[in-house]
C-alpha atoms as a printed R data frame, in Angstrom:
    type eleno elety resid chain resno       x       y       z
1   ATOM     1    CA   MET     A     1  57.589 157.633 106.290
2   ATOM     2    CA   THR     A     2  54.131 156.934 104.676
3   ATOM     3    CA   SER     A     3  52.097 153.821 105.246
4   ATOM     4    CA   THR     A     4  52.744 152.913 101.589
5   ATOM     5    CA   ASP     A     5  56.466 152.911 102.308
6   ATOM     6    CA   GLN     A     6  56.082 150.837 105.426
7   ATOM     7    CA   ARG     A     7  54.133 148.268 103.373
8   ATOM     8    CA   LYS     A     8  56.780 148.208 100.611
9   ATOM     9    CA   LYS     A     9  59.827 147.676 103.008
10  ATOM    10    CA   PRO     A    10  59.018 144.241 104.245
11  ATOM    11    CA   ALA     A    11  58.304 143.163 100.646
12  ATOM    12    CA   THR     A    12  61.651 144.397  99.576
13  ATOM    13    CA   ALA     A    13  63.441 142.692 102.469
14  ATOM    14    CA   SER     A    14  61.584 139.414 101.616
15  ATOM    15    CA   THR     A    15  62.508 139.774  97.985
16  ATOM    16    CA   GLY     A    16  66.241 140.316  98.961
17  ATOM    17    CA   THR     A    17  66.076 137.244 101.274
18  ATOM    18    CA   ARG     A    18  64.713 135.104  98.469
19  ATOM    19    CA   ALA     A    19  67.446 136.368  96.037
20  ATOM    20    CA   ARG     A    20  70.143 135.552  98.511
21  ATOM    21    CA   ARG     A    21  68.686 132.002  98.861
22  ATOM    22    CA   ARG     A    22  68.672 131.635  95.125
23  ATOM    23    CA   ARG     A    23  72.196 132.778  94.460
24  ATOM    24    CA   PRO     A    24  73.946 130.031  96.493
25  ATOM    25    CA   LEU     A    25  71.743 127.554  94.712
26  ATOM    26    CA   ARG     A    26  72.900 128.696  91.171
27  ATOM    27    CA   SER     A    27  76.424 128.761  92.425
28  ATOM    28    CA   ARG     A    28  76.263 125.167  93.669
29  ATOM    29    CA   ILE     A    29  74.885 124.119  90.397
30  ATOM    30    CA   ALA     A    30  77.623 126.064  88.549
31  ATOM    31    CA   ASP     A    31  80.284 124.245  90.724
32  ATOM    32    CA   TRP     A    32  78.981 120.963  89.280
33  ATOM    33    CA   VAL     A    33  77.910 121.870  85.846
34  ATOM    34    CA   LEU     A    34  80.986 123.817  84.610
35  ATOM    35    CA   PRO     A    35  83.547 121.031  85.580
36  ATOM    36    CA   LEU     A    36  81.095 118.452  84.024
37  ATOM    37    CA   ILE     A    37  81.099 120.393  80.757
38  ATOM    38    CA   LEU     A    38  84.930 120.529  80.859
39  ATOM    39    CA   VAL     A    39  85.128 116.858  81.503
40  ATOM    40    CA   VAL     A    40  82.849 116.060  78.625
41  ATOM    41    CA   VAL     A    41  84.844 118.330  76.235
42  ATOM    42    CA   ILE     A    42  88.145 116.599  77.316
43  ATOM    43    CA   VAL     A    43  86.578 113.110  76.713
44  ATOM    44    CA   ALA     A    44  85.145 114.090  73.399
45  ATOM    45    CA   VAL     A    45  88.501 115.421  72.251
46  ATOM    46    CA   TRP     A    46  90.172 112.196  73.488
47  ATOM    47    CA   GLN     A    47  87.698 110.087  71.614
48  ATOM    48    CA   ALA     A    48  88.079 112.105  68.420
49  ATOM    49    CA   MET     A    49  91.985 111.718  68.625
50  ATOM    50    CA   VAL     A    50  91.439 107.902  68.830
51  ATOM    51    CA   SER     A    51  88.664 107.727  66.236
52  ATOM    52    CA   PHE     A    52  89.708 110.244  63.547
53  ATOM    53    CA   GLY     A    53  93.322 111.254  64.533
54  ATOM    54    CA   GLY     A    54  94.941 107.961  63.606
55  ATOM    55    CA   VAL     A    55  96.138 107.449  67.164
56  ATOM    56    CA   LYS     A    56  96.869 103.749  67.811
57  ATOM    57    CA   GLU     A    57  94.711 101.894  70.399
58  ATOM    58    CA   TYR     A    58  97.834 100.642  72.215
59  ATOM    59    CA   VAL     A    59  99.174 104.281  72.482
60  ATOM    60    CA   LEU     A    60  96.050 105.991  73.582
61  ATOM    61    CA   PRO     A    61  92.958 103.729  74.395
62  ATOM    62    CA   ALA     A    62  89.523 105.129  73.783
63  ATOM    63    CA   PRO     A    63  87.840 106.370  76.914
64  ATOM    64    CA   GLY     A    64  84.960 103.845  76.460
65  ATOM    65    CA   ALA     A    65  87.547 101.036  76.439
66  ATOM    66    CA   VAL     A    66  89.127 102.266  79.612
67  ATOM    67    CA   VAL     A    67  85.756 102.364  81.376
68  ATOM    68    CA   LYS     A    68  84.945  99.039  80.128
69  ATOM    69    CA   LYS     A    69  88.277  97.584  81.388
70  ATOM    70    CA   MET     A    70  87.567  99.143  84.786
71  ATOM    71    CA   PHE     A    71  84.291  97.215  85.113
72  ATOM    72    CA   SER     A    72  85.312  94.031  83.347
73  ATOM    73    CA   ASP     A    73  88.264  93.609  85.685
74  ATOM    74    CA   PHE     A    74  86.555  95.044  88.606
75  ATOM    75    CA   GLY     A    75  87.574  92.311  91.024
76  ATOM    76    CA   THR     A    76  91.292  92.623  90.296
77  ATOM    77    CA   PHE     A    77  91.182  96.472  90.628
78  ATOM    78    CA   ALA     A    78  89.229  96.131  93.835
79  ATOM    79    CA   ASP     A    79  91.634  93.579  95.271
80  ATOM    80    CA   GLN     A    80  94.705  95.674  94.440
81  ATOM    81    CA   SER     A    81  92.979  98.787  95.789
82  ATOM    82    CA   VAL     A    82  92.654  97.442  99.210
83  ATOM    83    CA   PRO     A    83  96.393  97.588 100.363
84  ATOM    84    CA   THR     A    84  96.774 100.997  98.645
85  ATOM    85    CA   ILE     A    85  93.731 102.390 100.473
86  ATOM    86    CA   ILE     A    86  94.891 100.918 103.800
87  ATOM    87    CA   ALA     A    87  98.346 102.531 103.344
88  ATOM    88    CA   ILE     A    88  96.670 105.887 102.601
89  ATOM    89    CA   PHE     A    89  94.390 105.826 105.558
90  ATOM    90    CA   VAL     A    90  97.057 104.757 108.027
91  ATOM    91    CA   GLY     A    91  99.879 106.977 106.647
92  ATOM    92    CA   PHE     A    92  97.439 110.106 106.523
93  ATOM    93    CA   ALA     A    93  96.240 109.496 110.157
94  ATOM    94    CA   LEU     A    94  99.876 109.091 111.415
95  ATOM    95    CA   ALA     A    95 100.720 112.425 109.559
96  ATOM    96    CA   ILE     A    96  97.800 114.203 111.203
97  ATOM    97    CA   VAL     A    97  98.632 112.730 114.775
98  ATOM    98    CA   VAL     A    98 102.187 113.833 114.489
99  ATOM    99    CA   ALA     A    99 101.662 117.149 112.731
100 ATOM   100    CA   LEU     A   100  99.117 118.713 115.199
101 ATOM   101    CA   PRO     A   101 101.215 118.428 118.317
102 ATOM   102    CA   ILE     A   102 104.265 119.694 116.540
103 ATOM   103    CA   ALA     A   103 102.330 122.616 115.224
104 ATOM   104    CA   VAL     A   104 101.006 123.540 118.744
105 ATOM   105    CA   ALA     A   105 104.517 123.227 120.108
106 ATOM   106    CA   MET     A   106 105.926 125.559 117.430
107 ATOM   107    CA   VAL     A   107 103.217 128.102 118.226
108 ATOM   108    CA   TYR     A   108 103.826 128.165 121.965
109 ATOM   109    CA   SER     A   109 107.661 127.742 121.951
110 ATOM   110    CA   SER     A   110 109.910 130.038 119.837
111 ATOM   111    CA   VAL     A   111 112.826 127.659 120.621
112 ATOM   112    CA   VAL     A   112 110.983 124.624 119.214
113 ATOM   113    CA   ARG     A   113 109.859 126.699 116.188
114 ATOM   114    CA   ARG     A   114 113.420 127.872 115.464
115 ATOM   115    CA   ALA     A   115 114.718 124.253 115.856
116 ATOM   116    CA   VAL     A   116 112.070 122.401 113.968
117 ATOM   117    CA   TYR     A   117 110.931 124.754 111.141
118 ATOM   118    CA   PRO     A   118 114.261 124.534 109.164
119 ATOM   119    CA   LEU     A   119 114.129 120.739 109.433
120 ATOM   120    CA   LEU     A   120 110.692 120.742 108.061
121 ATOM   121    CA   ILE     A   121 111.773 122.794 105.034
122 ATOM   122    CA   ILE     A   122 114.663 120.538 104.490
123 ATOM   123    CA   ALA     A   123 112.443 117.354 104.667
124 ATOM   124    CA   GLN     A   124 110.119 118.832 102.224
125 ATOM   125    CA   VAL     A   125 112.494 119.875  99.545
126 ATOM   126    CA   VAL     A   126 114.160 116.426  99.457
127 ATOM   127    CA   PRO     A   127 112.476 114.470  96.591
128 ATOM   128    CA   LYS     A   128 110.264 111.770  98.050
129 ATOM   129    CA   VAL     A   129 111.110 109.394  95.145
130 ATOM   130    CA   ALA     A   130 114.742 109.536  96.381
131 ATOM   131    CA   ILE     A   131 113.839 108.588  99.844
132 ATOM   132    CA   ALA     A   132 111.344 105.667  98.951
133 ATOM   133    CA   PRO     A   133 114.283 103.259  98.097
134 ATOM   134    CA   LEU     A   134 115.771 103.823 101.604
135 ATOM   135    CA   PHE     A   135 112.410 102.945 103.257
136 ATOM   136    CA   ILE     A   136 112.625  99.679 101.291
137 ATOM   137    CA   ILE     A   137 116.069  98.916 102.533
138 ATOM   138    CA   TRP     A   138 115.291  99.931 106.114
139 ATOM   139    CA   PHE     A   139 111.813  98.338 106.517
140 ATOM   140    CA   GLY     A   140 111.595  95.820 103.702
141 ATOM   141    CA   PHE     A   141 108.687  95.248 101.573
142 ATOM   142    CA   GLY     A   142 105.090  95.445 102.668
143 ATOM   143    CA   GLN     A   143 102.846  98.072 104.049
144 ATOM   144    CA   LEU     A   144 105.103  99.828 106.469
145 ATOM   145    CA   PRO     A   145 107.336 101.580 103.795
146 ATOM   146    CA   LYS     A   146 104.152 102.729 102.184
147 ATOM   147    CA   VAL     A   147 102.569 104.046 105.387
148 ATOM   148    CA   LEU     A   148 105.734 105.927 106.116
149 ATOM   149    CA   MET     A   149 105.952 107.377 102.696
150 ATOM   150    CA   VAL     A   150 102.358 108.593 102.878
151 ATOM   151    CA   ALA     A   151 102.866 110.031 106.301
152 ATOM   152    CA   LEU     A   152 105.998 111.815 105.159
153 ATOM   153    CA   ILE     A   153 104.381 113.337 102.114
154 ATOM   154    CA   CYS     A   154 101.348 114.500 103.959
155 ATOM   155    CA   PHE     A   155 102.989 115.834 106.982
156 ATOM   156    CA   PHE     A   156 104.287 119.129 105.679
157 ATOM   157    CA   PRO     A   157 101.014 120.829 104.512
158 ATOM   158    CA   VAL     A   158  99.207 119.658 107.597
159 ATOM   159    CA   VAL     A   159 101.697 120.901 110.063
160 ATOM   160    CA   ILE     A   160 102.353 124.320 108.279
161 ATOM   161    CA   ASP     A   161  98.674 125.064 107.820
162 ATOM   162    CA   SER     A   162  97.935 123.958 111.437
163 ATOM   163    CA   MET     A   163 100.597 126.334 112.743
164 ATOM   164    CA   VAL     A   164  99.327 129.212 110.644
165 ATOM   165    CA   GLY     A   165  95.756 128.611 111.872
166 ATOM   166    CA   PHE     A   166  96.844 128.427 115.595
167 ATOM   167    CA   ARG     A   167  98.985 131.625 115.220
168 ATOM   168    CA   ALA     A   168  95.995 133.493 113.472
169 ATOM   169    CA   ALA     A   169  93.885 133.631 116.652
170 ATOM   170    CA   ARG     A   170  93.184 137.256 117.650
171 ATOM   171    CA   PRO     A   171  95.428 138.504 120.494
172 ATOM   172    CA   GLU     A   172  92.605 140.446 121.995
173 ATOM   173    CA   SER     A   173  90.473 137.354 122.235
174 ATOM   174    CA   LEU     A   174  93.286 135.564 123.970
175 ATOM   175    CA   MET     A   175  93.859 138.265 126.421
176 ATOM   176    CA   LEU     A   176  90.139 138.484 127.147
177 ATOM   177    CA   VAL     A   177  89.831 134.829 128.090
178 ATOM   178    CA   ARG     A   178  93.021 135.009 130.176
179 ATOM   179    CA   SER     A   179  91.788 138.158 132.029
180 ATOM   180    CA   MET     A   180  88.628 136.132 132.859
181 ATOM   181    CA   GLY     A   181  90.788 133.477 134.646
182 ATOM   182    CA   ALA     A   182  91.024 130.986 131.844
183 ATOM   183    CA   SER     A   183  94.279 128.868 131.919
184 ATOM   184    CA   ARG     A   184  96.504 128.512 128.820
185 ATOM   185    CA   TRP     A   185  94.958 125.158 128.006
186 ATOM   186    CA   GLN     A   186  91.328 126.585 128.303
187 ATOM   187    CA   ALA     A   187  92.488 129.575 126.083
188 ATOM   188    CA   PHE     A   188  93.784 127.065 123.453
189 ATOM   189    CA   TRP     A   189  90.549 125.016 123.268
190 ATOM   190    CA   LYS     A   190  88.260 128.233 123.464
191 ATOM   191    CA   VAL     A   191  90.075 130.556 121.000
192 ATOM   192    CA   ARG     A   192  93.077 129.017 119.212
193 ATOM   193    CA   TRP     A   193  91.507 125.632 118.321
194 ATOM   194    CA   PRO     A   194  88.203 127.090 116.759
195 ATOM   195    CA   TRP     A   195  90.203 129.602 114.877
196 ATOM   196    CA   ALA     A   196  92.651 127.100 113.534
197 ATOM   197    CA   VAL     A   197  90.213 124.454 112.431
198 ATOM   198    CA   PRO     A   198  89.571 125.949 108.947
199 ATOM   199    CA   SER     A   199  93.370 126.129 108.304
200 ATOM   200    CA   ILE     A   200  93.763 122.583 109.579
201 ATOM   201    CA   PHE     A   201  91.192 121.489 107.048
202 ATOM   202    CA   ALA     A   202  92.955 123.276 104.482
203 ATOM   203    CA   GLY     A   203  96.186 121.387 105.030
204 ATOM   204    CA   VAL     A   204  94.271 118.140 105.402
205 ATOM   205    CA   LYS     A   205  92.660 118.555 101.934
206 ATOM   206    CA   VAL     A   206  96.100 119.163 100.380
207 ATOM   207    CA   GLY     A   207  97.455 116.182 102.377
208 ATOM   208    CA   ILE     A   208  94.671 113.742 101.396
209 ATOM   209    CA   THR     A   209  95.462 114.280  97.723
210 ATOM   210    CA   LEU     A   210  99.155 113.895  98.298
211 ATOM   211    CA   ALA     A   211  98.453 110.581 100.257
212 ATOM   212    CA   VAL     A   212  97.400 108.920  97.003
213 ATOM   213    CA   VAL     A   213 100.781 109.969  95.420
214 ATOM   214    CA   GLY     A   214 102.668 108.800  98.365
215 ATOM   215    CA   ALA     A   215 101.236 105.349  98.330
216 ATOM   216    CA   VAL     A   216 101.814 104.947  94.572
217 ATOM   217    CA   VAL     A   217 105.375 106.131  94.773
218 ATOM   218    CA   ALA     A   218 106.107 103.683  97.438
219 ATOM   219    CA   GLU     A   219 104.400 100.815  95.406
220 ATOM   220    CA   PHE     A   220 106.532 101.879  92.321
221 ATOM   221    CA   VAL     A   221 109.707 101.460  94.261
222 ATOM   222    CA   GLY     A   222 108.935  98.221  95.908
223 ATOM   223    CA   ALA     A   223 105.822  96.508  97.068
224 ATOM   224    CA   ASP     A   224 104.036  93.116  96.597
225 ATOM   225    CA   THR     A   225 100.495  94.404  96.040
226 ATOM   226    CA   GLY     A   226  98.648  97.515  95.214
227 ATOM   227    CA   LEU     A   227  97.443  99.571  92.374
228 ATOM   228    CA   GLY     A   228 100.968 100.924  91.814
229 ATOM   229    CA   VAL     A   229 102.335  97.421  91.392
230 ATOM   230    CA   LEU     A   230  99.539  96.650  88.972
231 ATOM   231    CA   LEU     A   231 100.290  99.814  87.093
232 ATOM   232    CA   ILE     A   232 104.028  99.024  86.872
233 ATOM   233    CA   THR     A   233 103.350  95.412  85.850
234 ATOM   234    CA   ALA     A   234 101.002  96.648  82.988
235 ATOM   235    CA   ARG     A   235 103.644  99.183  81.855
236 ATOM   236    CA   GLY     A   236 106.237  96.344  81.610
237 ATOM   237    CA   ASP     A   237 103.716  94.250  79.438
238 ATOM   238    CA   MET     A   238 103.006  97.410  77.237
239 ATOM   239    CA   ASP     A   239  99.350  97.061  78.334
240 ATOM   240    CA   SER     A   240  98.385 100.686  77.944
241 ATOM   241    CA   LEU     A   241  94.589  99.858  78.594
242 ATOM   242    CA   THR     A   242  95.290  98.472  82.158
243 ATOM   243    CA   VAL     A   243  97.669 101.529  82.855
244 ATOM   244    CA   PHE     A   244  94.916 103.861  81.918
245 ATOM   245    CA   ALA     A   245  92.282 101.884  83.891
246 ATOM   246    CA   SER     A   246  94.664 101.854  86.899
247 ATOM   247    CA   VAL     A   247  95.143 105.549  86.691
248 ATOM   248    CA   ALA     A   248  91.444 106.059  86.508
249 ATOM   249    CA   TRP     A   249  90.985 103.957  89.642
250 ATOM   250    CA   LEU     A   250  93.488 106.012  91.438
251 ATOM   251    CA   THR     A   251  91.916 109.196  90.297
252 ATOM   252    CA   VAL     A   252  88.472 107.956  91.722
253 ATOM   253    CA   ILE     A   253  90.012 107.057  94.912
254 ATOM   254    CA   GLY     A   254  91.660 110.370  95.330
255 ATOM   255    CA   ALA     A   255  88.481 112.255  94.316
256 ATOM   256    CA   VAL     A   256  86.265 110.313  96.748
257 ATOM   257    CA   LEU     A   257  88.775 110.896  99.785
258 ATOM   258    CA   PHE     A   258  88.806 114.586  98.852
259 ATOM   259    CA   GLY     A   259  85.149 114.631  98.865
260 ATOM   260    CA   VAL     A   260  84.849 112.917 102.225
261 ATOM   261    CA   VAL     A   261  87.283 115.533 103.791
262 ATOM   262    CA   GLU     A   262  85.335 118.274 102.078
263 ATOM   263    CA   LEU     A   263  82.096 116.998 103.559
264 ATOM   264    CA   LEU     A   264  83.591 116.738 106.929
265 ATOM   265    CA   GLU     A   265  84.787 120.282 106.697
266 ATOM   266    CA   ARG     A   266  81.391 121.511 105.737
267 ATOM   267    CA   VAL     A   267  79.761 119.632 108.738
268 ATOM   268    CA   LEU     A   268  82.404 120.566 111.398
269 ATOM   269    CA   VAL     A   269  83.643 123.924 110.397
270 ATOM   270    CA   PRO     A   270  81.388 127.092 110.819
271 ATOM   271    CA   ARG     A   271  81.675 129.509 107.962
272 ATOM   272    CA   ARG     A   272  83.706 132.644 108.625
273 ATOM   273    CA   GLY     A   273  83.479 134.565 105.324
274 ATOM   274    CA   GLY     A   274  85.490 131.758 103.408
275 ATOM   275    CA   ARG     A   275  88.690 132.421 105.401
276 ATOM   276    CA   ARG     A   276  91.261 129.725 104.385
277 ATOM   277    CA   SER     A   277  94.949 129.414 104.480
278 ATOM   278    CA   PHE     A   278  96.597 127.591 101.707
279 ATOM   279    CA   GLU     A   279 100.202 128.523 102.518
280 ATOM   280    CA   ALA     A   280 101.203 124.873 102.422
281 ATOM   281    CA   SER     A   281 101.449 122.920  99.103
282 ATOM   282    CA   GLY     A   282 103.145 119.642  98.803
283 ATOM   283    CA   SER     A   283 105.422 118.489  96.060
284 ATOM   284    CA   LEU     A   284 107.499 115.566  95.112
C-alpha cells in the first residue's frame, strides 16, 4: 500500500462516518415531514368539502371551526378530560402490573401456560362493548368500571408481547450464566429481562392506544363525567361541532400518551437492530 493510499483511507472512513450521521437526520426529518404533509392534505380536502362541496356545517364542521371550539370551550374539555385520563393511567398501570407476572409464570411453567393461554384468547375475542354493561351492573357508576375496562382491553397485548420477549432469550446465554453459578432469578434479570424489554414496550405501545378506547367505551355505557359522556351528550343534542371537538381532544390525548411511551422506550431500551415483536394486537 502506497503512502497516497494510506492518506486516502482515513479520509474515506471519515466521509463514511459523516454520511452515516447525515442519513439518520434525514430519516428523522422524513418521519415528521411526510405525516405532516398527509395531515395537511386531509385537512385541505376536508375544508374543500365543507366550502365547495355543499356539505352542511351540522353534518361536517369545518376544521377551523373544530379547532376554535376546542379552544373556546377549553375549560369544559379540560375538566372532562381529567376523569378520562385518570381512568387511562390507573387501568393501564393495573394491566401492566398484572400482565408481567403472568407472562413470567407462563414462560417458566408449561402447566400455567397451558391453563392460562386459552383463557387469555377467550377473554380477548369477547367484545369489550358487551362486557362494559356488566361492569356497570357489578361495580356501579364512577371510575372503577372505567379502570377495569381499560385494564381489560390493555392486558392482552402487554401479556402476549411480554411472554414472547421472555421466551426469545438465547438459550446459550441462559446456559452460560447458569454454568457460572447464577441462580434462576439472576439469569432472569441478567438475560431474560434485558432481552424482553423491547417486546414489552411493543405491547405497552399497543396497550396505551387501546387504553383511550377502553376508557371511552366505559363512559359510553355508563359514567357521570368524562370526554365520552360529553361526546354522547353532544350526539344526543345533534351538536356535531362538539362531537368533532371531543374526538379531537381524545386524539390528542392518545397521541401524547403514545409519544411519552415512545420517549421512554428510546431512553430505556438499547437498540438491537430494531428488533421488535408485534404479535399482539388488541381489538374490540
